[in-house]
Coordinates of C-alpha atoms in Angstrom, one line a residue:
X1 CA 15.5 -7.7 5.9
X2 CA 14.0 -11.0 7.5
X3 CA 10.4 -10.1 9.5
X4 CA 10.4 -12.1 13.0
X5 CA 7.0 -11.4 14.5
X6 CA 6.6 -14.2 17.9
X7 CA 3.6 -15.8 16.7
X8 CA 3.1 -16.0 13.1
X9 CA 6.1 -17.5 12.3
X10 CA 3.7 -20.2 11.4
X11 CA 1.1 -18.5 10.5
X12 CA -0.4 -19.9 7.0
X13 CA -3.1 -17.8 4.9
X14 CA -5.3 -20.2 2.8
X15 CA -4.9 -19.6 -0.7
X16 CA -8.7 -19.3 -0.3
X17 CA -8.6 -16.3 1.5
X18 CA -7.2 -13.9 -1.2
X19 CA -9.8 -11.3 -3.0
X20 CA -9.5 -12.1 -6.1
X21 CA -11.5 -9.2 -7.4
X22 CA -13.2 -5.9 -5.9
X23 CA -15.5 -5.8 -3.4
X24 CA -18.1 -4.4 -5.9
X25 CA -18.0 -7.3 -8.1
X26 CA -18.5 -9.8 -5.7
X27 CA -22.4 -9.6 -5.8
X28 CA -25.0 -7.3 -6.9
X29 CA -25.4 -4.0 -5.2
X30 CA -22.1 -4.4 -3.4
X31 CA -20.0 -1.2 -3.3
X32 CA -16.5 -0.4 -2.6
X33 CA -17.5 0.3 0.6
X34 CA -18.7 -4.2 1.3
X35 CA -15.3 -5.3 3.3
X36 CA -15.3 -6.1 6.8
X37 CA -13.2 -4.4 9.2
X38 CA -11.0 -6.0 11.8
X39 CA -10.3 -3.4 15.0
X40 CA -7.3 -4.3 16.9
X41 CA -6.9 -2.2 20.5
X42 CA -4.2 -4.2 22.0
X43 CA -4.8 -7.9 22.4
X44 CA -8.7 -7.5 22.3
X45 CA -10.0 -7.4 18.8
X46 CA -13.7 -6.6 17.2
X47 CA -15.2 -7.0 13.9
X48 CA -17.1 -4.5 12.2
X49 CA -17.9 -3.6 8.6
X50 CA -16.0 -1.0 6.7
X51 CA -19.2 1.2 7.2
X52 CA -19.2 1.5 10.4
X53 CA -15.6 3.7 10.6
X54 CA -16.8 6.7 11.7
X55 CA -18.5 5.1 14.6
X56 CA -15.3 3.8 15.7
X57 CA -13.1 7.0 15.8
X58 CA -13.8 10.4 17.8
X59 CA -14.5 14.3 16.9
X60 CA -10.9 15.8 16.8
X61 CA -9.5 12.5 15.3
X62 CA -7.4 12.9 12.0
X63 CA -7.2 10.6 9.1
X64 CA -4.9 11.2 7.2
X65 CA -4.6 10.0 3.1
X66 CA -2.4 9.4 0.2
X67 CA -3.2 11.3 -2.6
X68 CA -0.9 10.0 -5.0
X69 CA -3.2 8.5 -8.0
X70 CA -2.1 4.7 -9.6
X71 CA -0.6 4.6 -12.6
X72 CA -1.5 2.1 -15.4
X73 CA 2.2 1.1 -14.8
X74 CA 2.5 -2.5 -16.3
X75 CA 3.6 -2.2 -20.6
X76 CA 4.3 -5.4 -22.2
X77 CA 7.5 -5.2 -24.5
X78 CA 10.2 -7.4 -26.4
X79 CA 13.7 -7.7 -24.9
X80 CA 16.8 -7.9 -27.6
X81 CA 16.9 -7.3 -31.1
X82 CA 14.6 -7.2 -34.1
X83 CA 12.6 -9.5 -35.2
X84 CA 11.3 -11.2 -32.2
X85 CA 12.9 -11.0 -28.9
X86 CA 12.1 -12.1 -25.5
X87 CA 8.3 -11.2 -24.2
X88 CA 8.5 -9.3 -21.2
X89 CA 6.3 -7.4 -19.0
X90 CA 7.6 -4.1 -18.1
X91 CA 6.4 -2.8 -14.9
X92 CA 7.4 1.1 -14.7
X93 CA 8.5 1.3 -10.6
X94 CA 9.9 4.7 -10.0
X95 CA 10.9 8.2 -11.9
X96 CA 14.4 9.2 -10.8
X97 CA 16.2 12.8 -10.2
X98 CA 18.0 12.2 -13.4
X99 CA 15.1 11.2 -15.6
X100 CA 15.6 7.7 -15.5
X101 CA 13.0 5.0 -14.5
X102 CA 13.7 2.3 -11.8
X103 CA 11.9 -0.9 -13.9
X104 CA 11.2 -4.6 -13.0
X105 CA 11.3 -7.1 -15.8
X106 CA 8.5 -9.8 -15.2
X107 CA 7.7 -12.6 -18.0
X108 CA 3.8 -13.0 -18.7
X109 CA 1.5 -15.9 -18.0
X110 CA -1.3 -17.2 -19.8
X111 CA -3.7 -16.2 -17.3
X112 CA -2.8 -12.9 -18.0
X113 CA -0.7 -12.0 -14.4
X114 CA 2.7 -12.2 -15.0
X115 CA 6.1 -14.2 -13.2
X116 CA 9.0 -13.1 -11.8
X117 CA 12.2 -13.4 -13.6
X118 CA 16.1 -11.9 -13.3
X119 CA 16.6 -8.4 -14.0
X120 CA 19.3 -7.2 -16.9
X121 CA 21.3 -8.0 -18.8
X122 CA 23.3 -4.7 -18.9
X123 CA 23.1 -2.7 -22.1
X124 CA 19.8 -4.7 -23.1
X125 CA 17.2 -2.8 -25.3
X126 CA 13.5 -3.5 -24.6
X127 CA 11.5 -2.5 -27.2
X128 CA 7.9 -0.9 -26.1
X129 CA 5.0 -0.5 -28.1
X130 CA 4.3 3.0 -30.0
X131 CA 8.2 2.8 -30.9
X132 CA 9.4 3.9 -27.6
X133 CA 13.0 2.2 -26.1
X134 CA 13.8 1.3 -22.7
X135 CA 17.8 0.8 -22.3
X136 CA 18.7 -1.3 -19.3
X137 CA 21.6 0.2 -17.1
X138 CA 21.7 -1.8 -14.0
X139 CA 20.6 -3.0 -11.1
X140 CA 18.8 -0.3 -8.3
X141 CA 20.4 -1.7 -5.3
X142 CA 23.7 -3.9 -5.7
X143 CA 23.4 -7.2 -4.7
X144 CA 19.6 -7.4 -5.8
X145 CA 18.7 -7.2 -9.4
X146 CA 14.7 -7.5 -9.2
X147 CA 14.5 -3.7 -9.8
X148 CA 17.0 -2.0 -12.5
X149 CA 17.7 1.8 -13.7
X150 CA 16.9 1.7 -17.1
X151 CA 16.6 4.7 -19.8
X152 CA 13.4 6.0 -21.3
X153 CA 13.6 7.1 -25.1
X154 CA 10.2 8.4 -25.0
X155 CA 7.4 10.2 -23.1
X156 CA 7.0 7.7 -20.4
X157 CA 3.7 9.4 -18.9
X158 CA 2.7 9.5 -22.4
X159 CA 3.4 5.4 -23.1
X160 CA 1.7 4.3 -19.9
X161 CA -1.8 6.5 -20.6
X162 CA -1.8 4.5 -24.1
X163 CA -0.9 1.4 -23.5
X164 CA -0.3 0.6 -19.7
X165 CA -2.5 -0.9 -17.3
X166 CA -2.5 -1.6 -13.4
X167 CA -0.1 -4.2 -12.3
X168 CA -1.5 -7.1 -11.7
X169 CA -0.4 -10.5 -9.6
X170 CA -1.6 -14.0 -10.0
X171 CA -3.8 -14.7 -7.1
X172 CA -6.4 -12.1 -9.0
X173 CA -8.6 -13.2 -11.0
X174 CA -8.1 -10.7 -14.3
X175 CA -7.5 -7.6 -15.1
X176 CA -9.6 -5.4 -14.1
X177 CA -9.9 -1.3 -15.5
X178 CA -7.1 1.6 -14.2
X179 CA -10.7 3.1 -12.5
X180 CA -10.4 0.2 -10.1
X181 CA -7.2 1.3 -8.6
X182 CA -8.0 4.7 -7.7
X183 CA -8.8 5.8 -4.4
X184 CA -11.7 8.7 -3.8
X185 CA -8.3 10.6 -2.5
X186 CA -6.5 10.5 -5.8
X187 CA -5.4 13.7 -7.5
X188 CA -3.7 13.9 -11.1
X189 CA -0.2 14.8 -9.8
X190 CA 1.5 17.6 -12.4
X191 CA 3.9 16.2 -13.8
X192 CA 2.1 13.1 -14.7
X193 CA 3.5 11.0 -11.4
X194 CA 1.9 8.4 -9.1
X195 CA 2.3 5.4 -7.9
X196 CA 3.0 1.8 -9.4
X197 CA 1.0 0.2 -7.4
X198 CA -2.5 1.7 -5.3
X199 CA -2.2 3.1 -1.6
X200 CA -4.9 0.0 -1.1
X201 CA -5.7 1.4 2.3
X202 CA -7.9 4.0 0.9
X203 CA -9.4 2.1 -1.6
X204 CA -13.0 1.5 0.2
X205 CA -13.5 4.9 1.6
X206 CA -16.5 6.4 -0.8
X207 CA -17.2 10.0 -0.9
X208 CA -21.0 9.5 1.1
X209 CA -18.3 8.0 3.9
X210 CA -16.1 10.7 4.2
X211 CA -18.9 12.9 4.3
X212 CA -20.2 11.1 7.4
X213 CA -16.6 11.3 9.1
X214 CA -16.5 15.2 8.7
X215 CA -19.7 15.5 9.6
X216 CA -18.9 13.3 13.2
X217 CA -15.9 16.2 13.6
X218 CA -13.1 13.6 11.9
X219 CA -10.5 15.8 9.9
X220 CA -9.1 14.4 6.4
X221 CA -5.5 15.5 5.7
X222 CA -3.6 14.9 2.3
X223 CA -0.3 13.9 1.8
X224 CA 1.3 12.3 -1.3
X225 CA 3.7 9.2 -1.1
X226 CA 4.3 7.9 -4.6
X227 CA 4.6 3.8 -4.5
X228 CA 7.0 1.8 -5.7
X229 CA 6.6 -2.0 -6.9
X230 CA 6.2 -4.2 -4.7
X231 CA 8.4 -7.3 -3.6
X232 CA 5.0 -9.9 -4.1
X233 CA 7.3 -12.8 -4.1
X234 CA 10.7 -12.1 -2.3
X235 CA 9.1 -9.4 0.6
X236 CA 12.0 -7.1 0.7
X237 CA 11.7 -4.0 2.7
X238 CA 10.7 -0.6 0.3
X239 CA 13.2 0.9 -1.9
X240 CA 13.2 5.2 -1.5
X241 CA 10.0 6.5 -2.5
X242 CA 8.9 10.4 -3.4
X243 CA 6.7 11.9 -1.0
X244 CA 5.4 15.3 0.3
X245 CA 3.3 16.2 3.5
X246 CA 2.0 19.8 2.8
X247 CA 2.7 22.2 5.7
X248 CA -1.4 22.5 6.4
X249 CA -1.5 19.1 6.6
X250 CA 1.7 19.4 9.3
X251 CA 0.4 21.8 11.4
X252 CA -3.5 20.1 11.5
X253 CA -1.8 16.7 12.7
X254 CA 0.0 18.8 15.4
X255 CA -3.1 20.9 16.5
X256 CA -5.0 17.7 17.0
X257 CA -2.7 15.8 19.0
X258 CA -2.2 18.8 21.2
X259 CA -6.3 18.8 21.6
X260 CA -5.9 15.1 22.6
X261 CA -7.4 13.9 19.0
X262 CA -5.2 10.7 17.6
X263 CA -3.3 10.5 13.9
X264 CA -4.6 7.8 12.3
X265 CA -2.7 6.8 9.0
X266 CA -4.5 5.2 5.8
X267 CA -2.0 3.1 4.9
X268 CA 1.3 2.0 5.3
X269 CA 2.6 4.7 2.8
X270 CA 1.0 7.6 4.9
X271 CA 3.2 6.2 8.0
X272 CA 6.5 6.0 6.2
X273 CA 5.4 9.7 4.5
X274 CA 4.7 10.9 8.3
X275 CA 7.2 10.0 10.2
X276 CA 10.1 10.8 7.2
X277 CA 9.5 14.4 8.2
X278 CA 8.3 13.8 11.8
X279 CA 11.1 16.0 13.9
X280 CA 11.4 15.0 17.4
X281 CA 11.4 17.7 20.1
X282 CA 13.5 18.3 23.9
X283 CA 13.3 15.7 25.9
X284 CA 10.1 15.0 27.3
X285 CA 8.4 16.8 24.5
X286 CA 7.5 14.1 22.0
X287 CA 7.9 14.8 18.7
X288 CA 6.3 17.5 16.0
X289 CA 5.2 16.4 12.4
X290 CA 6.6 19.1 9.9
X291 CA 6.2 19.8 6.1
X292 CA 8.7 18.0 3.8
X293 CA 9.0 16.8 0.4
X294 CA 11.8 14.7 -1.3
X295 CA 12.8 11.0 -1.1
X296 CA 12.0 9.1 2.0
X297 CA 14.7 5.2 2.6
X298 CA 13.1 4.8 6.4
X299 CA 12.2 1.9 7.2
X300 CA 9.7 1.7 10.4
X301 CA 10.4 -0.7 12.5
X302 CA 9.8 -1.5 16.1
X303 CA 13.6 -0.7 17.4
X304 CA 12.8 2.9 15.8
X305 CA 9.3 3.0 16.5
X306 CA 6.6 5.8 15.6
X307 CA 6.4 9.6 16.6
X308 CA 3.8 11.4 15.8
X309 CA 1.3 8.5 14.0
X310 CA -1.0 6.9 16.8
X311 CA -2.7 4.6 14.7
X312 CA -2.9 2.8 11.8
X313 CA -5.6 1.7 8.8
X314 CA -3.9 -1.2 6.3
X315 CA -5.1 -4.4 4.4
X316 CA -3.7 -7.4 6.1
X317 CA -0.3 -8.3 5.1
X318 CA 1.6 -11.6 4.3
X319 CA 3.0 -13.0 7.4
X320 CA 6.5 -12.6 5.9
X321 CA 6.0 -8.8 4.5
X322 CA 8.8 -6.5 5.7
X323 CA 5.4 -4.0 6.7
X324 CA 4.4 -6.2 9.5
X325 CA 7.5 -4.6 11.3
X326 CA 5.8 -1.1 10.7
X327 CA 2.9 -2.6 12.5
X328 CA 4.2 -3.8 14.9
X329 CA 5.8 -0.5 15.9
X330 CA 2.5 1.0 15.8
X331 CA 1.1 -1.3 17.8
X332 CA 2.8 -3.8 19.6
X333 CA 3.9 -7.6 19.1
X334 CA 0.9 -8.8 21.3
X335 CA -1.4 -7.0 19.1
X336 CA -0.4 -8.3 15.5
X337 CA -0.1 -11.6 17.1
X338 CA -4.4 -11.7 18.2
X339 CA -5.1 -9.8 15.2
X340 CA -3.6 -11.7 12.9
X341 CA -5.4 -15.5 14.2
X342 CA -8.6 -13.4 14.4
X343 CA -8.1 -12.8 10.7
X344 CA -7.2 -16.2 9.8
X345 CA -9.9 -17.6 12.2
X346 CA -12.8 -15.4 10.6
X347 CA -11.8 -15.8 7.4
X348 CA -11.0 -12.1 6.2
X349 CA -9.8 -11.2 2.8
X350 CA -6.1 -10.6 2.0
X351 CA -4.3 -7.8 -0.3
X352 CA -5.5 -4.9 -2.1
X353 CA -9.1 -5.8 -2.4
X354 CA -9.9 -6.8 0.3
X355 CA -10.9 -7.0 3.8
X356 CA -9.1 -3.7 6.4
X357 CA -7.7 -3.8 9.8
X358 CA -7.8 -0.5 12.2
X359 CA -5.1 -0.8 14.9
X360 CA -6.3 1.9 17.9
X361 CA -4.4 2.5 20.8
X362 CA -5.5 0.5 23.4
X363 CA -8.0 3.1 26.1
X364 CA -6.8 3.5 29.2
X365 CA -9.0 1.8 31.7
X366 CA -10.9 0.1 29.1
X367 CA -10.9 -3.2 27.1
X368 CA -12.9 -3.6 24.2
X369 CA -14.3 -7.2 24.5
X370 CA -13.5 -9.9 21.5
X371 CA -16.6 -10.7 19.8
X372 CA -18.5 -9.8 16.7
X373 CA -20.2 -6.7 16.2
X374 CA -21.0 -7.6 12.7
X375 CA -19.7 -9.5 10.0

């Protein structure tokens, strides 16, 4: 899927403008809490920092979070035969029905991050540490062969707690502890399950924060949505992904936008997660969210637009990610297009540890003036 957003076609990030590490290791007595915060309503965008959230939304409003905890998903290994073999960087993607794991081969750097390289061959045997086997079977989707089925011989959960740790990509600086990657929303998940790669979105929210957004009448609703790897280099849209949005949290979504509060979803995930089980009503009506659990394949984009999400809390994405199409079904061409050379302009912080954009329906008969509220 090719993203085509008017506008930032030519839009170039600086390599310079990537957080290379947390936001609490850039200085002392920074917490997770130290990004800045771009607010998009429309065309007319502000700048805030993270800390001033619950300042920004209303009593009624509903946030609502991804639960799903990140797994310590990246195992290096040895691909073909005894002695020796091919080093390889196993990164553990998704759990199937059938017990198999969907897997993406990557060959390690030096610097620690790790390359991309072709999936397979058919039949192969990686060899992981502690003895355990993975047994290549092919490719996930035909046609693309970054991500491949592959069977386990082995307590998977078991491997990645011993010898895993968080997927990591080049433009970080080094590895960095599995505590890192876990949101203040993360809850063990029974059978051992989570996500390959953190729901980022949630990652500066501390628990004196939320405190503050119940306490100014904002509701927090769980959901789970367990993540995938991603496509860093080749941006292809999301493969199926397990999710569940518990009927509480279903029915609080739909008793706030009935009072006239908005939906606003941490994270890209949450949205997909939403609107999978969103159900739309008579004509006229609008549409319901509704409890569901299962596999979600949607893809949001602006030709099938959003139901029951109003707005949206992200990281800023590449300008050729397939989630830019999410956003702009959230909210609009216009608005990606302003935010996006505000971010670029003020010099914000790209991919998971960095810098958050909040994209607000625009108030009727009010424009909020471009400026800086704080940096």
């Amino acid at each position: 899927m090719s993203v085509v957003v008017d506008g930032l076609e030519g839009l170039r990030v600086p390599e310079e403008l990537s957080a290379r590490v947390p936001a609490e290791q850039r200085g002392p007595g920074r917490g997770r809490d130290d990004v800045r915060l771009l607010v998009s309503r429309g065309e007319a965008v502000s700048h805030h920092a993270f800390r001033e959230l619950p300042a920004l939304l209303r009593a009624g409003d509903v946030l609502v979070v991804n639960t799903s905890p990140t797994l310590a998903a990246a195992v290096d290994g040895r691909l073909g035969p005894e002695p020796g073999g091919e080093p390889v960087v196993v990164h553990f993607s998704t759990r199937g029905d059938d017990g198999r794991w969907a897997v993406e081969l990557r060959s390690p750097e030096p610097s620690g991050s790790t390359r991309p390289r072709a999936g397979g061959p058919a039949g192969a045997v990686v060899r992981l540490p502690g003895g355990g086997r993975l047994a290549l079977a092919g490719p996930l989707t035909p046609g693309s062969g970054r991500l491949w089925w592959a069977r386990a011989y082995g307590d998977v959960p078991g491997l990645l707690g011993r010898y895993g740790r968080p997927i990591r990509y080049g433009y970080t600086e080094r590895d960095q502890p599995l505590s890192a990657y876990q949101t203040v929303f993360a809850r063990p998940s029974p059978d051992g399950g989570g996500s390959a790669e953190m729901p980022s979105a949630g990652r500066p929210f501390t628990a004196g924060l939320v405190a503050e957004l119940a306490a100014r009448g904002v509701w927090i609703a769980p959901l789970s949505l367990h993540t995938g790897v991603a496509s860093a280099e080749a941006h292809e849209p999301p493969y199926p992904e397990r999710f569940e949005v518990p009927a509480a949290t279903a029915a609080l979504v739909n008793a706030a936008r009935a009072a006239g509060g908005r939906v606003i979803a941490v994270g890209t995930t949450v949205v997909r997660a939403l609107e999978s089980a969103a159900v739309a009503g008579p004509v006229g009506a609008g549409a319901s969210a509704r409890a569901g659990r299962g596999w979600t394949d949607l893809v949001v984009t602006p030709a099938r637009g959003v139901r029951v999400v109003d707005g949206l809390l992200t990281g800023l994405h590449e300008p050729e990610a397939s989630h830019l199409l999410m956003l702009e079904a959230v909210a609009g061409r216009a608005a990606l297009r302003s935010a996006y050379a505000a971010a670029v302009r003020d010099r914000y912080l790209w991919h998971e540890f960095g810098d958050l954009h909040l994209l607000l329906p625009e108030e009727e008969g009010h424009r909020v003036r471009c400026g800086s509220n704080s940096r």
